[in-house]
Coordinates of C-alpha atoms in Angstrom, one line a residue:
Chain A
M1 CA -0.2 0.1 0.2
D2 CA 1.4 3.2 -1.0
R3 CA 1.2 6.3 1.5
G4 CA -1.4 8.0 -1.0
M5 CA -3.7 5.4 -0.7
S6 CA -3.1 4.7 2.9
S7 CA -3.8 8.3 3.5
D8 CA -7.3 8.3 1.0
N9 CA -8.1 5.4 3.3
A10 CA -8.0 7.4 6.1
R11 CA -9.6 10.4 5.0
F12 CA -12.4 8.3 3.5
T13 CA -12.9 6.4 6.7
R14 CA -13.1 9.8 9.1
L15 CA -15.3 11.3 6.3
Y16 CA -17.8 8.2 6.9
E17 CA -17.8 8.3 10.6
K18 CA -18.6 12.0 10.7
H19 CA -21.1 12.4 8.1
S20 CA -22.7 9.1 7.5
R21 CA -25.5 9.6 10.0
A22 CA -26.0 13.0 8.2
I23 CA -26.2 11.6 4.4
R24 CA -28.5 8.7 6.0
A25 CA -30.8 11.3 7.3
Y26 CA -31.1 13.1 3.9
C27 CA -31.7 10.1 2.0
L28 CA -34.5 9.0 4.2
R29 CA -35.9 12.3 4.3
R30 CA -36.4 12.1 0.6
V31 CA -36.7 8.4 -0.5
G32 CA -37.9 6.7 2.9
D33 CA -36.7 3.5 4.2
D34 CA -37.2 1.9 0.8
G35 CA -34.0 3.1 -0.9
A36 CA -32.5 5.5 1.4
A37 CA -29.7 2.7 2.4
D38 CA -29.0 2.2 -1.1
S39 CA -29.0 5.8 -2.0
A40 CA -26.9 6.6 1.1
A41 CA -24.2 3.5 0.1
A42 CA -24.3 5.1 -3.4
V43 CA -23.0 8.6 -2.0
F44 CA -20.3 7.4 -0.1
A45 CA -19.3 4.9 -3.2
V46 CA -18.8 8.1 -5.0
A47 CA -17.0 9.7 -2.2
W48 CA -14.3 7.0 -2.3
R49 CA -14.0 7.1 -5.9
R50 CA -13.4 10.8 -6.0
I51 CA -11.8 11.5 -2.5
E52 CA -9.5 14.0 -3.8
D53 CA -12.1 16.2 -5.2
V54 CA -13.9 16.2 -1.7
P55 CA -13.2 19.5 0.1
R56 CA -11.6 19.6 3.4
G57 CA -13.1 21.1 6.2
D58 CA -16.8 22.4 6.7
L59 CA -17.7 22.0 2.7
A60 CA -17.2 18.2 2.9
L61 CA -20.7 17.8 4.0
P62 CA -22.3 20.2 1.4
W63 CA -20.7 18.3 -0.9
L64 CA -21.7 15.2 -0.1
Y65 CA -25.3 16.6 -0.3
G66 CA -24.8 17.7 -3.4
V67 CA -23.8 13.9 -4.5
A68 CA -26.6 12.7 -2.5
R69 CA -28.7 15.1 -4.6
R70 CA -28.0 13.5 -7.8
V71 CA -28.2 9.8 -6.4
V72 CA -31.7 10.6 -5.2
S73 CA -32.8 12.0 -8.2
D74 CA -31.3 8.9 -10.1
H75 CA -33.5 6.9 -7.4
Y76 CA -36.9 8.8 -8.4
R77 CA -36.2 8.4 -12.2
S78 CA -35.5 4.9 -12.0
H79 CA -38.5 4.3 -9.6
H80 CA -40.8 6.4 -11.8
R81 CA -39.4 3.9 -14.8
R82 CA -40.0 1.2 -13.0
R83 CA -43.5 2.2 -12.2
R84 CA -44.3 3.3 -15.4
L85 CA -43.1 -0.4 -17.0
S86 CA -45.3 -1.8 -14.2
E87 CA -48.2 0.3 -15.2
R88 CA -47.9 -1.0 -18.8
L89 CA -47.3 -4.7 -18.1
S90 CA -50.5 -4.8 -15.7
G91 CA -52.5 -2.1 -17.2
V92 CA -53.3 -1.3 -13.7
R93 CA -52.4 1.9 -11.6
P94 CA -49.7 0.9 -8.9
P95 CA -50.7 1.0 -5.7
V96 CA -49.7 4.1 -3.6
V97 CA -47.1 3.8 -1.2
P98 CA -47.3 6.1 1.7
E99 CA -44.2 8.3 2.2
P100 CA -42.3 8.1 5.7
E101 CA -43.2 11.8 6.7
W102 CA -47.0 10.4 6.4
Q103 CA -47.4 9.1 9.8
L104 CA -46.1 12.2 11.5
I105 CA -48.7 14.6 9.7
Q106 CA -51.5 14.6 12.0
R107 CA -52.3 18.3 13.0
A108 CA -54.2 20.2 9.9
E109 CA -51.5 22.6 9.5
Y110 CA -49.1 20.1 9.3
R111 CA -51.1 18.1 6.6
Q112 CA -51.7 21.6 4.7
L113 CA -48.0 22.3 5.1
H114 CA -46.8 18.9 3.9
Q115 CA -49.1 19.1 0.6
A116 CA -48.1 22.7 0.1
L117 CA -44.3 21.2 0.0
K118 CA -45.1 18.4 -2.2
S119 CA -47.1 20.6 -4.7
M120 CA -43.9 22.9 -5.1
R121 CA -41.4 22.3 -8.1
D122 CA -38.3 20.5 -7.1
R123 CA -35.8 23.2 -7.0
D124 CA -38.0 25.3 -4.4
R125 CA -38.5 22.1 -2.5
E126 CA -34.9 21.4 -2.2
V127 CA -34.0 24.8 -1.4
L128 CA -36.6 24.5 1.7
M129 CA -35.4 21.4 2.7
L130 CA -31.5 21.9 2.9
A131 CA -32.4 25.4 4.5
S132 CA -34.7 23.4 7.5
W133 CA -34.4 20.2 7.6
E134 CA -30.5 19.9 6.8
E135 CA -30.1 23.3 8.6
L136 CA -27.5 24.5 5.9
S137 CA -26.3 27.9 5.5
N138 CA -26.5 30.1 2.3
E139 CA -23.3 29.1 1.2
S140 CA -23.3 25.4 1.9
I141 CA -26.6 25.4 0.0
G142 CA -24.9 27.0 -2.9
V143 CA -22.0 24.1 -2.8
V144 CA -25.0 21.7 -2.8
L145 CA -26.9 23.2 -5.5
G146 CA -23.5 24.5 -7.5
C147 CA -24.7 28.3 -7.3
S148 CA -23.4 31.4 -5.7
T149 CA -24.1 31.8 -1.9
E150 CA -26.0 34.8 -3.2
A151 CA -27.9 33.0 -5.9
A152 CA -28.9 30.4 -3.2
A153 CA -30.2 33.3 -0.7
Q154 CA -32.2 34.7 -3.4
R155 CA -33.5 31.1 -4.3
L156 CA -34.4 30.4 -0.5
H157 CA -36.0 33.8 -0.4
R158 CA -38.3 33.0 -3.3
A159 CA -39.1 29.8 -2.2
K160 CA -40.1 30.7 1.0
Q161 CA -42.4 33.2 -0.3
R162 CA -43.9 30.4 -2.7
L163 CA -44.4 28.2 0.0
G164 CA -46.1 30.8 2.4
R165 CA -48.7 31.6 -0.4
T166 CA -49.5 28.0 -1.7
F167 CA -49.7 27.3 2.4
R168 CA -52.3 30.1 3.0
A169 CA -54.1 29.3 -0.1
L170 CA -54.5 25.6 1.3
Q171 CA -55.6 27.2 4.5
D172 CA -58.4 29.0 2.6
S173 CA -59.4 26.3 0.4
P174 CA -62.7 24.6 1.4
L175 CA -61.9 21.6 -0.3
E176 CA -58.4 21.3 1.7
S177 CA -60.2 18.6 4.1
R178 CA -60.7 16.5 1.3
A179 CA -57.4 17.1 -0.8
D180 CA -55.0 15.3 1.1
G181 CA -56.8 11.7 0.7
S182 CA -56.0 11.9 -3.1
E183 CA -53.3 14.0 -3.1
S184 CA -50.3 11.7 -2.6
V185 CA -51.5 9.6 -6.1
Chain B
M1 CA -49.3 33.1 9.2
N2 CA -46.5 34.8 7.3
D3 CA -43.7 33.2 5.4
D4 CA -41.0 33.1 7.9
R5 CA -43.8 31.3 10.6
V6 CA -44.6 28.6 7.5
F7 CA -41.0 28.3 7.5
Q8 CA -40.7 27.4 10.9
L9 CA -43.4 25.1 11.0
L10 CA -41.5 23.4 8.1
A11 CA -38.9 22.0 10.7
E12 CA -41.8 20.8 12.8
I13 CA -42.5 18.1 9.8
N14 CA -38.8 16.8 9.7
P15 CA -39.3 13.4 9.1
V16 CA -35.6 12.5 10.4
P17 CA -35.3 15.4 13.1
D18 CA -32.2 13.8 14.9
P19 CA -29.8 12.1 12.7
D20 CA -27.4 11.5 15.7
G21 CA -30.2 9.1 16.9
L22 CA -29.8 6.9 14.0
D23 CA -27.7 3.5 14.4
S24 CA -24.2 3.9 15.1
P25 CA -21.9 3.3 12.2
I26 CA -19.5 0.8 12.5
A27 CA -16.0 2.2 13.3
L28 CA -14.2 1.3 9.9
A29 CA -11.0 1.2 10.9
D30 CA -11.1 -1.0 13.6
T31 CA -13.1 -3.9 11.8
E32 CA -11.4 -6.8 10.0
E33 CA -13.9 -6.2 7.4
M34 CA -12.8 -2.7 6.3
R35 CA -9.2 -3.8 6.2
G36 CA -10.2 -6.5 4.0
A37 CA -12.3 -4.2 1.8
M38 CA -9.7 -1.5 1.3
A39 CA -7.2 -4.1 0.5
T40 CA -9.5 -5.5 -2.0
I41 CA -10.3 -1.9 -3.5
E42 CA -6.7 -1.2 -3.8
R43 CA -5.9 -4.7 -5.6
T44 CA -9.0 -3.7 -8.1
E45 CA -7.9 -0.1 -8.6
R46 CA -4.2 -1.1 -9.5
E47 CA -5.4 -4.0 -11.8
Q48 CA -8.0 -1.5 -13.1
T49 CA -5.4 1.0 -13.6
H50 CA -3.2 -1.5 -15.3
A51 CA -5.9 -2.3 -18.0
A52 CA -7.1 1.2 -18.3
R53 CA -3.6 2.3 -19.7
S54 CA -3.1 -0.9 -21.9
E55 CA -6.6 -0.6 -23.4
G56 CA -7.6 2.7 -22.7
T57 CA -10.7 2.0 -20.8
S58 CA -10.8 4.4 -18.0
R59 CA -14.3 4.4 -17.8
K60 CA -14.5 1.0 -16.9
R61 CA -12.0 1.5 -14.3
G62 CA -13.9 4.3 -12.4
L63 CA -17.3 2.4 -12.5
A64 CA -15.4 -1.1 -11.0
I65 CA -13.7 1.3 -8.5
A66 CA -17.2 2.6 -7.6
S67 CA -18.4 -1.1 -7.2
A68 CA -15.5 -2.2 -5.0
A69 CA -16.1 1.2 -3.1
A70 CA -20.0 0.3 -2.8
A71 CA -18.6 -3.3 -1.2
V72 CA -17.2 -1.6 1.6
V73 CA -20.2 0.4 2.6
L74 CA -22.0 -2.6 2.1
I75 CA -19.8 -4.0 4.6
V76 CA -19.9 -1.1 7.0
G77 CA -23.7 -1.1 7.1
A78 CA -23.2 -4.5 8.5
G79 CA -25.2 -6.2 5.5
L80 CA -28.4 -4.0 6.1
W81 CA -27.3 -2.0 2.5
A82 CA -27.3 -3.5 -0.7
F83 CA -25.8 -2.0 -3.8
T84 CA -26.6 -2.6 -7.2
G85 CA -25.8 -1.2 -10.7
S86 CA -23.9 -3.9 -12.8
S87 CA -27.0 -4.3 -15.2
D88 CA -27.2 -0.5 -15.2
T89 CA -23.5 0.2 -15.8
E90 CA -23.7 -2.4 -19.2
L91 CA -26.8 -0.6 -20.0
A92 CA -25.2 2.7 -19.7
S93 CA -22.2 2.1 -21.8
T94 CA -24.1 1.2 -24.9
P95 CA -24.7 3.8 -27.5
A96 CA -28.4 4.2 -26.7
G97 CA -27.3 3.9 -22.9
L98 CA -25.0 6.8 -23.2
A99 CA -27.8 9.0 -25.3
T100 CA -30.2 8.2 -22.5
T101 CA -27.9 9.4 -20.0
Y102 CA -27.2 12.7 -21.5
L103 CA -31.0 13.1 -22.1
D104 CA -31.7 12.1 -18.5
A105 CA -29.0 14.4 -17.2
R106 CA -30.5 17.1 -19.4
N107 CA -33.7 16.6 -17.6
N108 CA -32.4 16.4 -14.2
N109 CA -30.2 19.8 -14.5
D110 CA -27.0 17.5 -13.7
P111 CA -24.2 18.8 -16.1
E112 CA -21.7 16.6 -14.5
A113 CA -23.5 13.4 -15.7
A114 CA -24.0 14.7 -19.0
L115 CA -20.1 15.4 -19.1
A116 CA -19.5 12.0 -18.2
V117 CA -20.8 10.8 -21.5
L118 CA -19.5 13.9 -23.9
S119 CA -16.2 13.7 -26.0
S120 CA -14.6 17.0 -24.6
N121 CA -14.8 18.4 -28.1
A122 CA -18.3 17.5 -28.5
A123 CA -20.4 19.4 -31.3
F124 CA -23.9 20.6 -30.4
D125 CA -26.8 21.6 -32.4
E126 CA -29.2 22.0 -29.7
V127 CA -32.4 23.9 -29.1
P128 CA -32.2 25.8 -27.1
I129 CA -28.9 27.0 -28.0
I130 CA -25.8 25.1 -26.7
A131 CA -22.5 26.6 -28.4
D132 CA -20.1 24.6 -27.0
I133 CA -19.6 22.2 -23.8
D134 CA -18.7 25.0 -21.4
D135 CA -22.4 26.1 -22.2
L136 CA -23.9 23.1 -20.6
G137 CA -24.1 23.9 -16.9
P138 CA -25.8 27.3 -17.4
R139 CA -27.7 26.0 -20.0
F140 CA -29.2 23.0 -18.0
E141 CA -30.0 25.5 -15.3
W142 CA -32.0 27.5 -17.7
M143 CA -33.6 24.5 -19.0
S144 CA -34.6 23.5 -15.2
I145 CA -36.0 26.9 -14.8
R146 CA -38.0 26.5 -17.9
G147 CA -39.6 23.3 -16.4
I148 CA -38.3 21.1 -19.4
R149 CA -38.7 17.4 -19.2
L150 CA -38.7 15.3 -21.8
D151 CA -39.8 11.3 -21.8
H152 CA -37.6 9.8 -24.5
T153 CA -37.0 6.6 -26.2
C154 CA -33.4 6.0 -27.7
T155 CA -32.7 3.4 -30.6
E156 CA -29.3 2.8 -31.8
T157 CA -30.2 3.4 -36.0
A158 CA -26.6 3.0 -37.2
P159 CA -24.2 0.6 -35.4
G160 CA -20.6 1.1 -36.4
T161 CA -17.2 2.3 -35.7
V162 CA -19.0 5.6 -35.3
S163 CA -22.6 4.7 -34.5
E164 CA -25.7 6.9 -34.4
V165 CA -28.5 6.9 -31.9
R166 CA -31.7 8.7 -32.3
C167 CA -34.2 9.5 -29.4
T168 CA -37.7 10.3 -30.1
Y169 CA -39.8 12.1 -27.1
E170 CA -42.6 13.8 -26.0
G171 CA -42.2 16.5 -23.4
V172 CA -43.3 19.5 -21.3
E173 CA -42.3 22.7 -20.3
R174 CA -43.7 25.5 -18.2
L175 CA -45.1 27.9 -21.1
N176 CA -46.3 25.1 -23.1
T177 CA -48.2 23.6 -20.1
A178 CA -49.7 27.2 -19.0
L179 CA -51.2 27.5 -22.6
G180 CA -52.4 24.2 -22.5
Q181 CA -50.6 23.2 -25.8
P182 CA -50.0 19.6 -26.4
P183 CA -46.8 17.8 -25.2
L184 CA -43.7 19.2 -27.4
A185 CA -42.5 16.6 -29.6
G186 CA -39.3 16.1 -31.5
S187 CA -36.0 14.0 -31.6
F188 CA -32.7 14.1 -31.2
V189 CA -29.7 12.4 -33.0
F190 CA -26.1 11.5 -31.5
R191 CA -23.1 10.4 -32.8
I192 CA -21.1 8.1 -30.5
N193 CA -17.3 7.0 -31.0
D194 CA -15.1 5.0 -28.6
G195 CA -17.8 5.1 -25.9
Q196 CA -18.1 9.1 -26.0
I197 CA -20.7 11.4 -27.5
I198 CA -19.4 13.3 -30.2
S199 CA -22.2 15.2 -31.8
V200 CA -25.5 16.3 -30.4
R201 CA -28.4 17.1 -32.8
H202 CA -31.9 18.3 -31.9
I203 CA -34.7 18.3 -34.1
F204 CA -37.3 20.5 -33.0
P205 CA -40.6 21.7 -34.9
I206 CA -39.7 25.7 -33.9
E207 CA -42.2 26.6 -36.8
V208 CA -44.9 25.3 -34.6
Y209 CA -43.7 26.3 -30.9
S210 CA -43.0 29.9 -32.0
P211 CA -46.1 31.0 -32.9
N212 CA -48.3 29.0 -30.4
V213 CA -46.2 29.2 -27.4
F214 CA -43.1 31.6 -27.3
D215 CA -44.6 34.5 -29.4
V216 CA -47.5 34.3 -27.1
F217 CA -45.2 34.7 -23.9
V218 CA -43.4 37.4 -25.7
Q219 CA -46.5 39.2 -26.2
W220 CA -47.7 38.9 -22.7
L221 CA -44.1 40.3 -21.6
D222 CA -44.4 43.1 -23.7
A223 CA -47.2 44.1 -22.3
E224 CA -46.7 43.2 -18.7
H225 CA -43.4 44.3 -18.5
P226 CA -42.0 46.7 -21.2
G227 CA -38.2 46.2 -22.0
A228 CA -38.2 43.0 -19.9
F229 CA -37.3 40.9 -22.9
D230 CA -33.9 42.3 -23.0
T231 CA -33.2 41.6 -19.6
I232 CA -33.8 37.6 -20.3
Y233 CA -33.1 37.4 -24.2
R234 CA -30.5 38.4 -26.6
V235 CA -31.6 38.4 -30.2
E236 CA -28.9 36.5 -32.7
D237 CA -29.6 36.1 -36.2
D238 CA -33.4 36.3 -35.8
A239 CA -33.3 33.9 -33.1
A240 CA -33.9 34.9 -29.2
I241 CA -31.5 33.0 -26.9
G242 CA -32.5 33.0 -23.2
L243 CA -29.4 34.4 -21.0
T244 CA -28.0 32.4 -18.3
T245 CA -26.7 34.7 -15.7
P246 CA -28.0 34.4 -12.2
E247 CA -29.9 38.0 -12.3
A248 CA -31.4 36.4 -15.9
L249 CA -32.4 33.3 -14.7
D250 CA -33.9 34.5 -11.5
L251 CA -35.7 37.4 -13.8
M252 CA -36.9 34.8 -15.9
D253 CA -38.3 32.3 -13.2
G254 CA -40.1 35.4 -11.6
Y255 CA -41.7 36.0 -15.5
L256 CA -43.0 32.5 -15.7
E257 CA -44.5 32.2 -12.4
E258 CA -46.4 35.4 -13.1
F259 CA -47.2 34.0 -16.5
E260 CA -48.3 31.0 -15.3
A261 CA -51.1 33.0 -12.8
S262 CA -52.3 34.9 -15.3
R263 CA -53.1 31.8 -17.3
G264 CA -54.8 30.4 -14.2

């Protein structure tokens, strides 16, 4: 084993020990139990392969989140494809699989907020979740999304406005109480 | 409830509020399995490096190392994690698979994935215009804001040293959807040599799209925001090309949102 490889091994080990829980949590939040483990494994496989590209210090975790974002996107895509294929083969709509956070949605306003979040565009939803659930700074969000700190701040600001508008519209909607039953199809 | 309060409420529906409470990872360096797995990876990398040098197949090397690294994580997870991908990997290395990867990357605003299958001097004849490979990232971001998503099917139409792949698609984007127009339809032709895409040609019925969709948006923009056109487009050879600076992208996003709202 040469010294460079040994050093890479040690660094990867430290990276995994320090951030594996955060990456698993990121994947759990977005794909649920069914797929989070595979996604987290894939993130660290990329980190191992590209260990020299992983930034040192505080930006390592945002870098890993950036990889996780793409891995989760691939997961959604393959899941969607499998579902479409299944639909074609069976001629019926697939069963609706409740998402993990669904179990937590008990209060009416939580349900409305969850509904509002789901109705947002991917880029808005992601920036909101990075800020709220992963508790990232604008600088770190910029690293994850591949944009400047200022652009990340702008995106977050606009996404907060859109979430607020959508949430309030749902609160005002008389159909809200029926909406959550069919929304997750 | 104001925007800040709604945002605060978002934290309360975090499905994993305490990552520290997740199962403890195994201390990698302290396990026999980890040492064994690392040795396997190092051996694999040495072998693959040698193979890559002699055969020029660096892409395969990377994939083999990725698989080996996945094996490490599998061990680390005490058998709880499964990593698949060999069949996907084989599929992705075919000419049709490479074209599919490019279009998936285009859909997912993932220039890195696209660059992995493009030759460094790939030629583009794309709509919207991508002048060269350096434009890819900003242009993908622009397409993401426009909400362009293509449902595509790729077929290798001309095998050979330089093979050709044709992908047909139906797709959506925000303007088209807001106006209730039928899905976009078009095709791509890729030329592929030695496992890399060397050219991308996009065949798009601009003569249908422009009067029915784009011109309607521009008329609305001129009426609602006189002068705004020049902040998000430049005109070149009678073609409007979307600007990709962060400011222009943000403006475009805002105008689109307003246009969508105006259409109910």
